[in-house]
PDB file of C-alpha atoms in Angstrom:
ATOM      1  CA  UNK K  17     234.863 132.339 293.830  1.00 89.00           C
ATOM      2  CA  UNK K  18     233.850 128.654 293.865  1.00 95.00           C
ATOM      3  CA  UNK K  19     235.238 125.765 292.318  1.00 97.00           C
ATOM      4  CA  UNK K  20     233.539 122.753 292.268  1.00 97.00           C
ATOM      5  CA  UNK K  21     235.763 119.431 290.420  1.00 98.00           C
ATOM      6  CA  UNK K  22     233.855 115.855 290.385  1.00 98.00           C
ATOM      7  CA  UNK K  23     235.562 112.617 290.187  1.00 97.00           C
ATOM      8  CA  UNK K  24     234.923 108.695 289.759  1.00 98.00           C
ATOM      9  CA  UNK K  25     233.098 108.667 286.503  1.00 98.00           C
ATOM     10  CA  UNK K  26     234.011 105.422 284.573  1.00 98.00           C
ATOM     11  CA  UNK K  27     232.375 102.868 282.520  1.00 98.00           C
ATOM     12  CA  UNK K  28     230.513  99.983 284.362  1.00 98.00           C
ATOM     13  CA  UNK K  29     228.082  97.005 283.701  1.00 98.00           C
ATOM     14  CA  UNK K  30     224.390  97.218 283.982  1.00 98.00           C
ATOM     15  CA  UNK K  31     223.734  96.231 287.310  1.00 98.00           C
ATOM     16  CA  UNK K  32     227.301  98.118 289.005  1.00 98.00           C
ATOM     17  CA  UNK K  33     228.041 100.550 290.771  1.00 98.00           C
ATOM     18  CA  UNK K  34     229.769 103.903 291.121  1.00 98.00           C
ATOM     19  CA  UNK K  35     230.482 106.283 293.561  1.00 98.00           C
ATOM     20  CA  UNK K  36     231.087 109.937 292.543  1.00 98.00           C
ATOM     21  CA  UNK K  37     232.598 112.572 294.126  1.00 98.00           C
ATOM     22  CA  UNK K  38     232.992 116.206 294.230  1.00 98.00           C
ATOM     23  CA  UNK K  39     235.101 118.481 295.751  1.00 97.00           C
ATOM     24  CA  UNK K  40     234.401 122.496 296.686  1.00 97.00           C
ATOM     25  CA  UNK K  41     237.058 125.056 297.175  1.00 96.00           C
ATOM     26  CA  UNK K  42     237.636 128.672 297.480  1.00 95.00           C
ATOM     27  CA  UNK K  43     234.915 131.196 299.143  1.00 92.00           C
ATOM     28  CA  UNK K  44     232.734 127.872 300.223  1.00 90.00           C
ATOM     29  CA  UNK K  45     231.380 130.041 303.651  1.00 85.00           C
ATOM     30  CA  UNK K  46     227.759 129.705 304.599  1.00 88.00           C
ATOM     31  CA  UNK K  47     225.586 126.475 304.612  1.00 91.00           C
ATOM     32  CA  UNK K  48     225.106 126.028 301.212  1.00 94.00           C
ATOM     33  CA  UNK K  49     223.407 122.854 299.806  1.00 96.00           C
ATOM     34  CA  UNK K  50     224.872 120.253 297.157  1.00 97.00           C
ATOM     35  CA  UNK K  51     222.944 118.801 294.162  1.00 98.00           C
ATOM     36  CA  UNK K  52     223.994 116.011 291.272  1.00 98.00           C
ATOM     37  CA  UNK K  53     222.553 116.565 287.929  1.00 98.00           C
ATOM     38  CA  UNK K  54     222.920 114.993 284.779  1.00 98.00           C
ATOM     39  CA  UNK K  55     222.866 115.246 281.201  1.00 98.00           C
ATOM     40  CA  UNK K  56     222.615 112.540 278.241  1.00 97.00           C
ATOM     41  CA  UNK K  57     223.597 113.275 275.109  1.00 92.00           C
ATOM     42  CA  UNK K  58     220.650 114.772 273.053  1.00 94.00           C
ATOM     43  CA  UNK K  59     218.526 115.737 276.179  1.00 96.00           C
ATOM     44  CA  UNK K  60     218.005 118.535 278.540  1.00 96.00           C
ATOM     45  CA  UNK K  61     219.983 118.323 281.994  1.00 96.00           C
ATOM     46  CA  UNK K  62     218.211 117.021 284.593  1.00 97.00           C
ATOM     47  CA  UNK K  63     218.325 116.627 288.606  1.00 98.00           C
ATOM     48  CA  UNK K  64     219.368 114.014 290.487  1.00 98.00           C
ATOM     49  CA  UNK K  65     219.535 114.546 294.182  1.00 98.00           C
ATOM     50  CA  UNK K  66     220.442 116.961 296.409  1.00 98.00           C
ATOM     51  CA  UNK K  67     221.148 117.331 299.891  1.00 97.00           C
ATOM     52  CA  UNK K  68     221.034 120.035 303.094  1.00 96.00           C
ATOM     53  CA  UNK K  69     223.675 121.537 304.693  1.00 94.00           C
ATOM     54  CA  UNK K  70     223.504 119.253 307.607  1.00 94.00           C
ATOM     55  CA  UNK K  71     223.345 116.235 305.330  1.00 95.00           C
ATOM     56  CA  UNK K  72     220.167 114.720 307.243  1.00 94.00           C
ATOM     57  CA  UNK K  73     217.868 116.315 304.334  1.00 96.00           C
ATOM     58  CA  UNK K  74     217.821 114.937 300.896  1.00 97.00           C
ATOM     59  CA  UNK K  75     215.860 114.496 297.766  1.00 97.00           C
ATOM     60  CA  UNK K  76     216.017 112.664 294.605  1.00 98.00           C
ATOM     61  CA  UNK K  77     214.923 112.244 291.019  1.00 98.00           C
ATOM     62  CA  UNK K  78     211.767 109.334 291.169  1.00 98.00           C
ATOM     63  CA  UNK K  79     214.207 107.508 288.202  1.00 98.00           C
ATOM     64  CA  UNK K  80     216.673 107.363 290.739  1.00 98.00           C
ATOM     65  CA  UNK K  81     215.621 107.098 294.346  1.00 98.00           C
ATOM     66  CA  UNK K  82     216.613 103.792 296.089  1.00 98.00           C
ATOM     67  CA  UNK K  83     219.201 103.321 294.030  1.00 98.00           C
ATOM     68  CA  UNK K  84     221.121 106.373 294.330  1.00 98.00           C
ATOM     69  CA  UNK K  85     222.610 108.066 297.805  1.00 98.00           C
ATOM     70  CA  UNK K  86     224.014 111.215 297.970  1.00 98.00           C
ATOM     71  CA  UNK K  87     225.897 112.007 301.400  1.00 98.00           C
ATOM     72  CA  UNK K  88     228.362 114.660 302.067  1.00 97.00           C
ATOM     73  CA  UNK K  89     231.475 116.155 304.524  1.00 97.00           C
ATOM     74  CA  UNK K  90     231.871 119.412 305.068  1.00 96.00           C
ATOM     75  CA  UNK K  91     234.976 118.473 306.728  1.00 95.00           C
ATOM     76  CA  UNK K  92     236.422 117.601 303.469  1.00 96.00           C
ATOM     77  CA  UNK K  93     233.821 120.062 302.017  1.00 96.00           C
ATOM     78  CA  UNK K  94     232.750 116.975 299.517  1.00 97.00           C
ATOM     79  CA  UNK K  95     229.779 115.472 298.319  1.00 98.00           C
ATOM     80  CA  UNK K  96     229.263 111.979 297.045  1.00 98.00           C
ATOM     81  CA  UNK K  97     226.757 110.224 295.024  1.00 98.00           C
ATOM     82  CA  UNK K  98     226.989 106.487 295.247  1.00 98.00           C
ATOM     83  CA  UNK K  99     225.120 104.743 292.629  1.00 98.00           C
ATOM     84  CA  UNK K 100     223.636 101.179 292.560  1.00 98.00           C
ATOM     85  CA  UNK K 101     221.901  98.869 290.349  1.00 98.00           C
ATOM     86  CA  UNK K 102     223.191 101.467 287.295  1.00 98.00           C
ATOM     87  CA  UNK K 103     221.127 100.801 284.086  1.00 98.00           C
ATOM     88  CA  UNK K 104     222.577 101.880 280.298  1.00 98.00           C
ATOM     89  CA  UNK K 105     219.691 105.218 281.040  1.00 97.00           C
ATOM     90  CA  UNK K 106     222.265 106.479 283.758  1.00 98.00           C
ATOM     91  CA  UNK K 107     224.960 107.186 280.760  1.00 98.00           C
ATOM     92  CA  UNK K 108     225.586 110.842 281.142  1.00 98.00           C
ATOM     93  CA  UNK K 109     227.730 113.203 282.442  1.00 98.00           C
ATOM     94  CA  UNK K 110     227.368 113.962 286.039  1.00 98.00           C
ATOM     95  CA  UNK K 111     227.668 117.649 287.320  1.00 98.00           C
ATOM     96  CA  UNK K 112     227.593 118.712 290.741  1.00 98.00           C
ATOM     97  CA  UNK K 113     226.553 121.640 292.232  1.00 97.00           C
ATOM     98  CA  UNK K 114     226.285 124.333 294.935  1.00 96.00           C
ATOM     99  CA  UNK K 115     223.463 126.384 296.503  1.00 95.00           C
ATOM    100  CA  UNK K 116     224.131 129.035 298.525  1.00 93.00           C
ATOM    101  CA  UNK K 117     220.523 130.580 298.539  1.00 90.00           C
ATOM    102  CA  UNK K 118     219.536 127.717 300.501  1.00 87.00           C
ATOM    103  CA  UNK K 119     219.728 129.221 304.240  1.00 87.00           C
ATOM    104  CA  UNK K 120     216.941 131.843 302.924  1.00 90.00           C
ATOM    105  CA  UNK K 121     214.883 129.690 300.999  1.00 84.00           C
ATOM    106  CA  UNK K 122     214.724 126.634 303.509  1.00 82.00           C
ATOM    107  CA  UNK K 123     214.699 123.599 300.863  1.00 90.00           C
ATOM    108  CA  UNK K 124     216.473 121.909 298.384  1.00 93.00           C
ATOM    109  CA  UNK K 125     216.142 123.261 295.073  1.00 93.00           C
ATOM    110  CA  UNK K 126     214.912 120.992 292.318  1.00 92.00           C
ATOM    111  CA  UNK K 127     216.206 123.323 289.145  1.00 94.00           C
ATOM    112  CA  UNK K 128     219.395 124.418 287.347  1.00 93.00           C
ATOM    113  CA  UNK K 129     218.507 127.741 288.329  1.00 94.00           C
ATOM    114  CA  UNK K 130     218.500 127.333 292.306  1.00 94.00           C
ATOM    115  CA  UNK K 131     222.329 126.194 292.183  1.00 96.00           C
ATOM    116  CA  UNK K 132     225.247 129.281 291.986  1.00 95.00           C
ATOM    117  CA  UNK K 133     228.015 127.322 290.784  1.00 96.00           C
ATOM    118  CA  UNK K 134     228.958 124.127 288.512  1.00 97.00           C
ATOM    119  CA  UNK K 135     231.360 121.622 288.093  1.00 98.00           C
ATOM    120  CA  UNK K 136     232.894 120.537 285.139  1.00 97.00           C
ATOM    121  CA  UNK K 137     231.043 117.022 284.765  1.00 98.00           C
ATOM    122  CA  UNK K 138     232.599 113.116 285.387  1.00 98.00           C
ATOM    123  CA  UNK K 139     231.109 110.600 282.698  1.00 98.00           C
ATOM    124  CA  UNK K 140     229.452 107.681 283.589  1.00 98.00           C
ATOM    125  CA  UNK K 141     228.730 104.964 281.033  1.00 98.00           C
ATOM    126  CA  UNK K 142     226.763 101.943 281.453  1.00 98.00           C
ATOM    127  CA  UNK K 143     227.128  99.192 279.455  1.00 97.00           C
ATOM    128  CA  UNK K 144     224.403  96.809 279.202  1.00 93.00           C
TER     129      UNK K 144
END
């Protein structure tokens, strides 16, 4: 129904940057909210930021915020996470996701479970 596909993983230096994106297609109608999440290897997936419909909302992880920015263009129906100052405890693979409960709850979901559909993950290594 949806397909979400991220892109721009890579490996980088401690201190780089990245800039992910992520791509919807197929039955994307409503204003659904986007969402990056991440998992290491060994540990449990965690969120990373997400953002509103109208893109003026967002939230993020506390290991994150200030050096993370998600943004997004419904035009293009993409979302992007640019990441800064990257440490070797950003390694993970990066999922994004879509909410389409968000018009009737009102905010950004925080959990796995708020989000409908999944990508299928872009690495990001960082090397220190």
């Amino acid at each position: 129904q949806v397909q979400l596909v991220e892109s721009g993983g890579g490996m980088v230096q401690a201190g780089g940057s990245l800039r992910l994106s992520c791509t919807a297609s197929g039955r994307t109608f409503g204003s659904y909210a986007m969402a990056w999440f991440r998992q290491a290897p060994g540990k449990e997936r965690e969120f990373v930021a997400a953002i509103s419909w109208s893109g003026i909302n967002a939230d993020y992880a506390d290991s994150v915020r200030g050096r993370f920015t998600i943004s997004r263009d419904n035009v293009k129906r993409q979302v992007y996470l640019q990441m800064n100052s990257l440490k070797p405890d950003d390694t993970a693979n990066y999922y994004c996701a879509a909410d389409f409960k968000f018009p009737t709850r009102g905010a950004l979901g925080l959990d796995e479970y708020d989000y409908d559909y999944w990508g299928q993950g872009t690495q990001v290594t960082v090397s220190s």
